[in-house]
Amino acid sequence: MREKALKNPKGITEEKLELAEGISERGESLTRIFYRRFKKHTLGKIGAIVLFILYFIAIFADFLSPFSMTWTDKRKSFHPPTPIHFFYSKNGRKIFKPFVYEMKIKNIAFKKYAVVPEYTLRAISIEPLPEVNELRSVATDSSATARKRRIMRDVSRKYSLSPGSPVLKRLSETIDKLEASPEKDKTVVFRVGEKKIGNREHVPLELLLVKGNKNFLGFFFKGIPYKFWNLFQTRIHFFGSPTGGYFMSGTDQMGRDVLSRLFHGSRISLSIGLLGILISFTLGLLIGGIAGYFGGVVDVFLMRFSEIIMSFPAIYLLFALRASFPPNLNSIQVYLLIVVILSFVGWAGLARIIRGMVLSLKNEEFVLAAKAMGLSHLKIIVRHILANTVSYVIIQATISIPRYILGESALSLLGLGITDPQSSWGLMLSVARNTRIIKDFPWILIPGFFIFFAIMAWNFFGDGIRDAVDPHSRHQ
Amino acid sequence: MKKLIAFTVAMLFLFSVSVVFAGGAKEKTGTEQKKEATTEKAEAQKEAPKTKEAKEAEAGIKKTQFEGLKDIDYSAWEIGKPGGTIVVTTLGDPKSFNALIAAETSTTDIINRVYDAPVDRNNLTLEWEPELVKSWKISDDNLSAVFTMREGLKWSDGQPLTAEDVVFTVNDLIMNKKVQNNMIDAFYVGDKLAKVELLDKMHFKVTLPSLYAGLFNMMSIPVMPKHIIEPLIKEKGAEAFNSFWGVDTDVKSIVGCGPFVVDEYVPGQKIVLKKNPYYWKKDAKGQQLPYLDKIVYLIVEDQNTAILKFQAGETDIYGLRGEDYATLVNKKKELNFELYNGGPAAGTNFLVFNENPAGLQEPKLSWFNDRRFRKAMAHLIDRETIINNVQYGFGFPQYSFIPTFSPYYWPGVEEIAPKYDPEAAKKLLDEMGLIDRNGDGIREDKDGNKVSFVLQTNSNNTVRVTIGEMFAQEAKKIGVDVTFKPGDFNALVTALLKTYKWDAIIIGLTGSVDPISGANVYPSSGNLHMIEPRQKEPRREWEKEVDKWWNYANLTLDENKRKEGFMHIQKIWIEELPWIYTTNPAVIYAYKNKIGNVKPRPVTRGFNGICEYVYIK
Amino acid sequence: MKNKKLYFATFILDILLILLLTVSGWNVFASIFLVEILMWLVRLIWISPPLLLFILRRLGHMIPIILSVVAIGFFLIQLAPGDIFSMMAMNPDIKQETLERFRRAFGLDKPWYVQFFKYIWNALHGDFGYSELFKAPVFTLVSQRAMNTLLLAILSFILAWGFSIPAGIICATNQYKWKDQLLSFFAFAGMSLPNFFLAFLVIYFVSVTGNWLPIGGMYSINIDEMNAIGRFFDLVKHLIIPVSVLAVAVTAQLTRIMRANMLEILGQQYVTTARSKGLHERVVVYRHALRNAINPMITIFGFQLGSLLGGAALVETVLAWPGLGKLILAALLAQDLYLVVGSLIYGVAFLVIGNLVADILLAIVDPRVRLS
């Protein structure tokens, strides 16, 4: 009932309603009021949920992605998204066992893929070290001996095994056994030996020998090794196939999994907004506060400066700033540089508004009182004046974040932002600047949908926050 | 609980996305699947005898022949018939109609049809051939040559074209420091300039300060009309020439001596060239050239638009990128055109290591100066994959700075060159004492320095970015930590030529039939001798050799000596690997079947095949 | 009455002057531009001298801003490594000395502030420099491109306003009904859809369904064979994709603003009074509420123009539209100094003039606003 009343300004004026709420919910803390109001905002809630999911993906990107950010299968350039088959027929019975077919490039010019034949034999090793590419030997020869020969050759090359070595003999026996087994799709683990790491650890070198053309999918499978949050090493990924070949949203030109790059890219694309807001709002608040509080020459100077920045069309200023900085930076520096540039473009508007608010606040009694108490200027500005602009600032911050996400993707799209081998959504979209690629490999547009969803979620969320923090505000 | 719900929602969402896009890939039913497998089996059995070929194909080794592409016949020009118009696209507006100021392809594309040179390379044989001159006579000491002009040459405005124009172009324009052009550089022999003198209306003489092979290069300059430009310079000074015949002039006032004249220019839309009635050249049957009445250049912003125009049937010629093949190949019948393979492009893409003590510190300095290190890195360039992934199969592995079709190319490089072989690379690094000592997967030298370096390239070149990224991954596989940083081109050049602070760079240079234009590049004194530019004295033994052979090849007019000299340089270059060549895209052109005399060469003036011989069947 | 005569007289004079200039060899567009400015000044002096004063003062305000923008441009280009001749430096045929000669001729041998003052001095004499990249005078180059961008911007504005005002009214009058929900959802989606991504999607859609619309560029090739009507339709065909892509976000934003404005106005007492007087709802909405609801939209006109220019830069690059944004990007990457500065000046001037126009419009529609 009340919800309706709140949304209907015709029946009851908002002031009265506020008063009524204030009385009935006496003793409630501000955050609780805020939370209660936010819960009523459906779109805001949807936004919050989507944002939660997106940031969850960003945080657990390396666990959730089936491969790593830079993992490449160079034979699989523009591999299409693999359709999942859910039922596997075993001895004439259909059982629920999701799998994808292993595909191989059939036409290089068209980048057309076809499923490899059923009699394929594969050897897939997983190196215990992160970012070290493992062996991926695929034998599609029709005769069993030729298949074995190829696998043996590749394995002995990879591990520098001499022709007479006992490992190779063991391998030969294992392959024979595997080929002879009646089961159509079978995987055996072959232990090549041990590897010494750092004079301490002995880790097993394992080889998956896969018969057939199917890659079975599963949760929590063992795949490409990675360092989770750079803390501990693991091989467990959330969902995918231990034998590879599963590209939920295809691969890019170099043969990197789009989904994994998307997840890793979300770290950059999504965090840039938060970090950018932090910097630009600190700048905007301080500059606006100082300008409004001191007035006079300082005010004139700072406001003229912000005017100049505002009179640049934002994206031109972005380009100009980015182009003028040395590109010889490492990936973290580039990332920070982009954040700083985006923030530098973003603070001016806020500073002007804050200045206006400060001007109206600075002659209030509580400020005069603080001055009389002899507090330092900075303290007065921060503690007493800026604290009063908090609700406005919170609203503005959530509403501004999409601008940063957009700014980053625009820069990266044009090759001025994040560059390979790093990943960001804008960078991933930059291949789409070729019409033919869009037409034939549309899955490379998926990052664009993520940009869209992220921005929309932030907009919804910001709308919800605004209604919750400041119900008086108009929707502008 | 809530988190769980959120998580499920996320996964559902991802699945929905994947399902939507998986729709693009053809889903195969069980039976189809089986069929596929059986046909494959049959195919495989069929191919069983040709094991070597099959094996190579399996290993991803590319066949040199491209499917569906016609090779070009360079044996002779067909006799055509006059008349007709062709429509082609050109990328971007021309920047100027002034042949001496022009630099970019969008400009030279047009300019080269409007001006002619005293001598030029024959499009078919790639040998020097008289154009505006009738003949030449080289003195016995090989230090000077007298050129005789053709009789009856005329400018497109009907005025006579004589040796005076040639000498004026050289002495008053090209050699004039106030005129902004770079053609003067061709006239330098060492630090001295060659001298061009007028003998009489029909003859002029070129005197070289010392023996030099670049004599004909000097004379392949566009000739400008003296009767128009001399009054201008007298009146307004030589600077006025710099903006003369800019894009804002009335195109009809432009006077040329090439097969065509500019008829119309609509900025941003098109340029129309029409037949120059005073052009001197005639075909074997004595017909006046050019055959065509008109060439219409449509100005397009980018390749995407250019291919659309071709597909719409609006244009007659299109230069393909590898990725365009798939779009066009099935439309041959419908649009009535043929695809031609023009061989490898002339330019180069290579990986170069800094060996300059002025910009690089130890231990990298000694690694990069070690031939074994560079060779190991050369073993990591997987040219087949680059060609397959980036050039969609339409590329050539490259091992030399001289294009394969040049008479100076030495095929021996293909044998010697280190091929993709990570195992060999590992061995070489082991040999150098760069071994993974602490088991972190990265090699260290004996002092514990990690073998790592930064690889840069310009980020707007997707081919180089892909090559770099692939190289970095291959290097990581064998325990060399390569940080790959694509960046801005201008900054790259600054590091390369000014600050010298860089480790490794992937970059390219334009190529030409005659490597003599690389005097800035290959000798150790050149400022594009990237490993250590502008050395007073060559510091490395092999550089001394290169310098020696360079002079041997270029300070002579004897073709055999030149070939020998360049052979040695190419051999040293591939053995020492100061830079490591990668791949070269194939030059593919689509021509409507109605066009005759389709003979593009990636380097000559008619690089897209448009020349005076082209005709409509 | 007096005004009507004035308009008529100036209009005749206007046409005469344009004809005169065109006949005497001026560019048609340039002469229209010049004469229109002149005529509006005359009219303004006649109608309202304070307005003229206001405009002049605001334009005067622009001068320091443009000066600082130029200075920033020079400084930033200076900061970046390399220069416009870096590309040439990689050409094996060109000697170092030749390059140095080129650099001197371009003025790059001086420090940036010297270049800056020299540029200002030349600009005051009508010389905005020469683009090394395009080998053309900056002024003509940039003017031409700016017109193309302006065409995009204005058309998408018209489109956006045409859609968003009715949409806003529908939302407000049907608050919380399905029409409102649906339109609001679309507005949110439109606001969140990055325009470059929308352009990619449109390209995908058009190319998969058989290229029935031109995807890139501004003209067809056979444009000169067409008559005026054919040319017009050709341009319209090329405009459809970029204009609609640009208009989506603006429409979405304006719809939301319009809805909020309308809701607020409909809650005001005078509307209630009007309703209680028994006026028809349509009269209330369109006669009384609408006019007041549009006023705040005009204030954001200037701001929107700025963001539209920025957004257009990306769309122009993706769709190969020969506009200002694409030009400035090319100029920045090549470090073509004078071209960068020239296009920056244009961009800034657009923004400032956009704000000015918004202020004047507001003053015209809302008599409560006084220009000062």
XYZ file of C-alpha atoms in Angstrom, chain B residues 251-582:
332
model
C 43.139 19.482 -62.163
C 42.843 20.371 -65.809
C 45.831 22.681 -65.416
C 48.107 19.814 -64.434
C 50.505 19.013 -67.219
C 52.038 15.575 -67.356
C 53.884 13.284 -69.700
C 52.508 9.906 -68.607
C 49.855 7.811 -70.318
C 47.020 9.607 -68.570
C 46.084 13.096 -67.465
C 43.847 14.100 -64.595
C 40.447 14.951 -65.925
C 38.368 15.443 -62.825
C 38.767 15.343 -59.081
C 35.882 15.382 -56.652
C 37.347 15.369 -53.148
C 36.308 12.364 -51.149
C 34.587 10.792 -54.125
C 36.558 10.185 -57.241
C 39.391 11.020 -59.542
C 39.034 10.549 -63.268
C 42.084 10.075 -65.440
C 41.749 10.281 -69.187
C 43.984 9.257 -72.034
C 46.874 11.586 -72.768
C 46.742 12.055 -76.567
C 50.386 13.119 -76.671
C 51.727 10.007 -74.943
C 54.621 8.569 -76.897
C 54.344 4.834 -76.367
C 52.925 2.508 -79.002
C 52.217 -1.206 -78.783
C 53.815 -3.889 -80.966
C 51.261 -3.283 -83.690
C 51.892 0.420 -83.639
C 48.668 1.337 -81.874
C 48.808 4.428 -79.723
C 48.843 3.676 -76.005
C 47.170 3.738 -73.587
C 44.297 1.616 -74.756
C 41.908 2.859 -72.128
C 40.026 6.100 -72.543
C 39.454 6.611 -68.869
C 40.311 5.312 -65.455
C 37.948 6.206 -62.645
C 39.416 6.015 -59.175
C 36.758 5.862 -56.503
C 38.020 7.206 -53.246
C 37.035 4.952 -50.390
C 37.806 5.269 -46.721
C 38.880 1.723 -46.075
C 39.170 -1.819 -47.364
C 35.732 -2.733 -46.040
C 34.139 -0.212 -48.362
C 36.421 -1.145 -51.240
C 35.366 -4.779 -51.151
C 31.717 -3.826 -50.925
C 32.084 -1.727 -54.046
C 33.693 -4.623 -55.856
C 31.000 -7.022 -54.729
C 28.363 -4.602 -55.884
C 29.955 -4.787 -59.322
C 30.823 -1.134 -59.191
C 34.555 -1.575 -59.604
C 36.674 -3.731 -61.882
C 39.744 -4.403 -59.771
C 40.175 -5.204 -56.117
C 43.330 -5.970 -54.151
C 42.456 -8.686 -51.646
C 43.529 -9.218 -48.107
C 43.782 -12.877 -47.128
C 40.519 -12.684 -45.235
C 38.653 -11.384 -48.282
C 39.252 -14.560 -50.251
C 36.390 -16.384 -48.594
C 34.021 -13.557 -49.373
C 34.924 -13.378 -53.031
C 35.936 -16.795 -54.264
C 32.407 -18.126 -54.692
C 31.252 -15.076 -56.571
C 33.602 -15.522 -59.522
C 30.852 -16.631 -61.876
C 28.250 -14.230 -60.683
C 30.462 -11.188 -60.906
C 32.514 -12.524 -63.795
C 35.993 -12.048 -62.449
C 39.142 -14.045 -61.827
C 41.522 -14.063 -58.892
C 45.222 -13.675 -59.636
C 48.171 -14.520 -57.489
C 50.829 -11.846 -57.790
C 53.326 -13.586 -55.565
C 54.704 -12.253 -52.300
C 54.419 -8.586 -51.449
C 57.589 -6.532 -51.548
C 57.625 -5.312 -47.972
C 59.192 -7.039 -45.012
C 58.135 -7.828 -41.457
C 60.911 -8.819 -39.141
C 62.008 -9.228 -35.583
C 65.110 -7.299 -34.630
C 67.183 -7.327 -31.447
C 68.981 -4.319 -30.074
C 72.723 -4.850 -30.077
C 73.653 -1.285 -29.334
C 75.702 -0.596 -26.196
C 74.455 3.000 -26.306
C 70.996 1.887 -25.327
C 71.189 -1.564 -23.848
C 72.784 -2.897 -20.690
C 74.347 -6.191 -19.838
C 73.504 -9.021 -19.705
C 71.021 -8.482 -22.527
C 73.683 -6.802 -24.599
C 75.877 -9.864 -24.751
C 72.926 -12.218 -25.230
C 71.614 -10.247 -28.160
C 75.081 -9.927 -29.613
C 75.413 -13.682 -29.489
C 74.529 -15.265 -32.777
C 73.295 -18.394 -31.044
C 70.699 -16.422 -29.121
C 69.333 -14.813 -32.252
C 69.324 -18.144 -33.988
C 67.413 -19.677 -31.109
C 64.858 -16.902 -31.398
C 64.671 -17.448 -35.146
C 63.756 -21.056 -34.442
C 60.675 -19.802 -32.605
C 59.034 -18.028 -35.529
C 56.252 -20.321 -36.622
C 55.731 -18.973 -40.103
C 53.164 -21.584 -41.113
C 50.849 -20.666 -38.279
C 51.248 -16.962 -38.937
C 50.305 -17.493 -42.547
C 47.391 -19.724 -41.659
C 45.946 -17.596 -38.895
C 46.703 -14.047 -39.899
C 46.925 -14.263 -43.650
C 44.235 -16.917 -43.985
C 46.685 -19.154 -45.777
C 47.694 -16.571 -48.347
C 51.234 -15.762 -47.453
C 54.815 -16.768 -48.006
C 57.518 -17.445 -45.484
C 60.188 -14.806 -45.838
C 63.904 -15.217 -45.347
C 65.518 -12.362 -47.242
C 65.198 -8.623 -47.583
C 65.065 -8.974 -51.349
C 61.711 -10.030 -52.806
C 61.783 -13.503 -54.303
C 60.989 -12.271 -57.804
C 63.902 -9.841 -57.872
C 66.900 -10.857 -59.991
C 69.087 -10.229 -56.944
C 67.255 -12.752 -54.769
C 69.355 -15.692 -53.702
C 67.190 -18.798 -53.201
C 69.886 -20.349 -51.034
C 68.510 -18.502 -47.999
C 65.566 -20.875 -47.870
C 67.937 -23.756 -47.170
C 70.096 -22.069 -44.583
C 67.404 -20.200 -42.712
C 66.516 -21.503 -39.258
C 63.000 -22.883 -39.381
C 60.429 -23.308 -36.641
C 62.002 -25.760 -34.226
C 61.677 -25.087 -30.495
C 63.862 -28.084 -29.688
C 66.761 -26.630 -31.647
C 66.172 -23.322 -29.898
C 66.359 -25.041 -26.523
C 69.659 -26.651 -27.463
C 71.155 -23.359 -28.562
C 70.168 -21.662 -25.327
C 71.519 -24.546 -23.294
C 74.752 -24.209 -25.203
C 74.935 -20.552 -24.239
C 74.612 -21.494 -20.593
C 71.136 -20.139 -20.287
C 69.464 -22.858 -18.273
C 66.515 -22.943 -15.941
C 68.471 -23.034 -12.694
C 65.729 -22.637 -10.141
C 62.942 -24.575 -11.762
C 60.524 -21.704 -12.211
C 60.255 -22.392 -15.915
C 62.363 -19.397 -16.891
C 65.990 -19.749 -17.898
C 68.743 -17.915 -16.070
C 72.332 -17.141 -16.955
C 75.138 -18.123 -14.630
C 74.725 -14.960 -12.564
C 71.066 -15.728 -12.018
C 69.720 -13.112 -14.420
C 66.405 -14.220 -15.814
C 66.352 -14.475 -19.587
C 63.649 -11.964 -20.263
C 63.160 -9.080 -22.606
C 60.499 -6.699 -23.849
C 59.172 -7.104 -27.352
C 57.480 -4.112 -28.932
C 55.562 -3.442 -32.087
C 53.015 -0.954 -33.351
C 49.579 -1.842 -32.103
C 47.717 -0.750 -35.218
C 49.303 -3.483 -37.314
C 47.343 -6.618 -36.494
C 49.744 -8.900 -38.315
C 52.687 -7.738 -36.245
C 50.676 -7.880 -33.037
C 49.727 -11.474 -33.742
C 53.272 -12.414 -34.679
C 54.538 -10.816 -31.486
C 51.991 -12.480 -29.283
C 52.692 -15.861 -30.826
C 56.407 -15.369 -30.508
C 56.068 -14.420 -26.854
C 54.139 -17.603 -26.193
C 56.596 -19.785 -28.052
C 59.429 -18.180 -26.138
C 57.731 -18.778 -22.821
C 57.390 -22.426 -23.748
C 61.154 -22.798 -23.948
C 61.785 -20.725 -20.872
C 62.417 -17.255 -22.237
C 60.261 -14.641 -20.613
C 59.111 -12.250 -23.325
C 56.931 -9.332 -22.322
C 55.024 -8.298 -25.369
C 53.991 -4.644 -25.587
C 52.262 -3.369 -28.674
C 52.316 0.417 -28.757
C 52.283 3.550 -30.774
C 54.227 3.597 -34.030
C 55.831 6.986 -33.572
C 57.105 6.071 -30.145
C 58.545 2.886 -31.576
C 60.429 4.837 -34.206
C 61.707 7.249 -31.581
C 63.099 4.388 -29.529
C 64.569 2.774 -32.602
C 66.270 5.807 -34.080
C 66.771 8.245 -31.248
C 66.923 6.891 -27.729
C 68.048 3.351 -28.611
C 66.287 2.147 -25.465
C 64.591 -1.011 -26.593
C 65.134 -4.762 -26.447
C 63.391 -6.255 -29.415
C 60.999 -4.892 -31.982
C 58.867 -6.310 -34.740
C 58.779 -3.846 -37.581
C 58.797 -3.740 -41.329
C 60.398 -1.878 -44.189
C 59.201 -1.305 -47.698
C 61.002 -3.377 -50.267
C 62.037 -2.872 -53.828
C 63.380 -4.912 -56.696
C 66.781 -3.344 -56.378
C 68.076 -3.358 -52.814
C 70.282 -0.358 -53.568
C 67.703 1.794 -51.832
C 68.689 0.059 -48.605
C 71.909 2.031 -48.286
C 70.458 3.424 -45.083
C 69.669 -0.003 -43.773
C 72.189 -2.735 -44.442
C 75.624 -1.102 -44.218
C 76.709 -0.439 -40.654
C 76.763 3.311 -41.207
C 73.064 3.522 -42.072
C 70.681 5.195 -39.695
C 68.207 2.358 -40.173
C 70.847 -0.244 -39.402
C 68.672 -0.949 -36.414
C 70.862 -3.226 -34.331
C 73.346 -0.403 -33.936
C 72.774 2.507 -36.276
C 75.331 4.969 -37.622
C 78.507 3.182 -36.664
C 81.646 5.040 -37.675
C 83.479 1.773 -38.101
C 81.693 -1.587 -38.200
C 82.216 -3.230 -34.817
C 81.300 -6.748 -35.767
C 83.173 -8.987 -38.152
C 80.114 -9.836 -40.196
C 79.213 -6.163 -40.479
C 82.601 -5.556 -42.041
C 81.812 -8.283 -44.513
C 78.396 -6.849 -45.279
C 79.876 -3.381 -45.794
C 82.481 -4.838 -48.099
C 79.983 -6.751 -50.195
C 77.636 -3.801 -50.173
C 80.236 -1.654 -51.846
C 81.128 -4.525 -54.122
C 77.516 -4.801 -55.238
C 76.713 -1.149 -55.500
C 79.856 0.604 -56.658
C 79.710 -1.094 -59.994
C 77.565 -1.243 -63.058
C 78.215 -4.923 -63.688
C 75.032 -6.896 -63.079
C 76.859 -10.142 -62.324
C 79.002 -8.485 -59.712
C 75.896 -6.998 -58.194
C 74.180 -10.356 -57.993
C 77.251 -11.876 -56.408
C 77.514 -9.094 -53.856
C 73.892 -9.331 -52.845
C 74.115 -13.076 -52.628
C 76.877 -12.751 -50.070
C 74.971 -10.148 -48.096
C 71.874 -12.323 -48.012
C 73.951 -15.271 -46.891
C 75.588 -13.345 -44.089
C 72.266 -11.854 -43.133
C 70.573 -15.211 -42.758
C 73.532 -16.707 -40.911
C 74.004 -13.825 -38.524
C 70.324 -13.018 -38.247
C 70.595 -9.362 -37.274
C 66.971 -9.433 -38.054
C 64.688 -12.355 -38.410
C 62.202 -12.251 -41.237
C 58.710 -13.587 -40.716
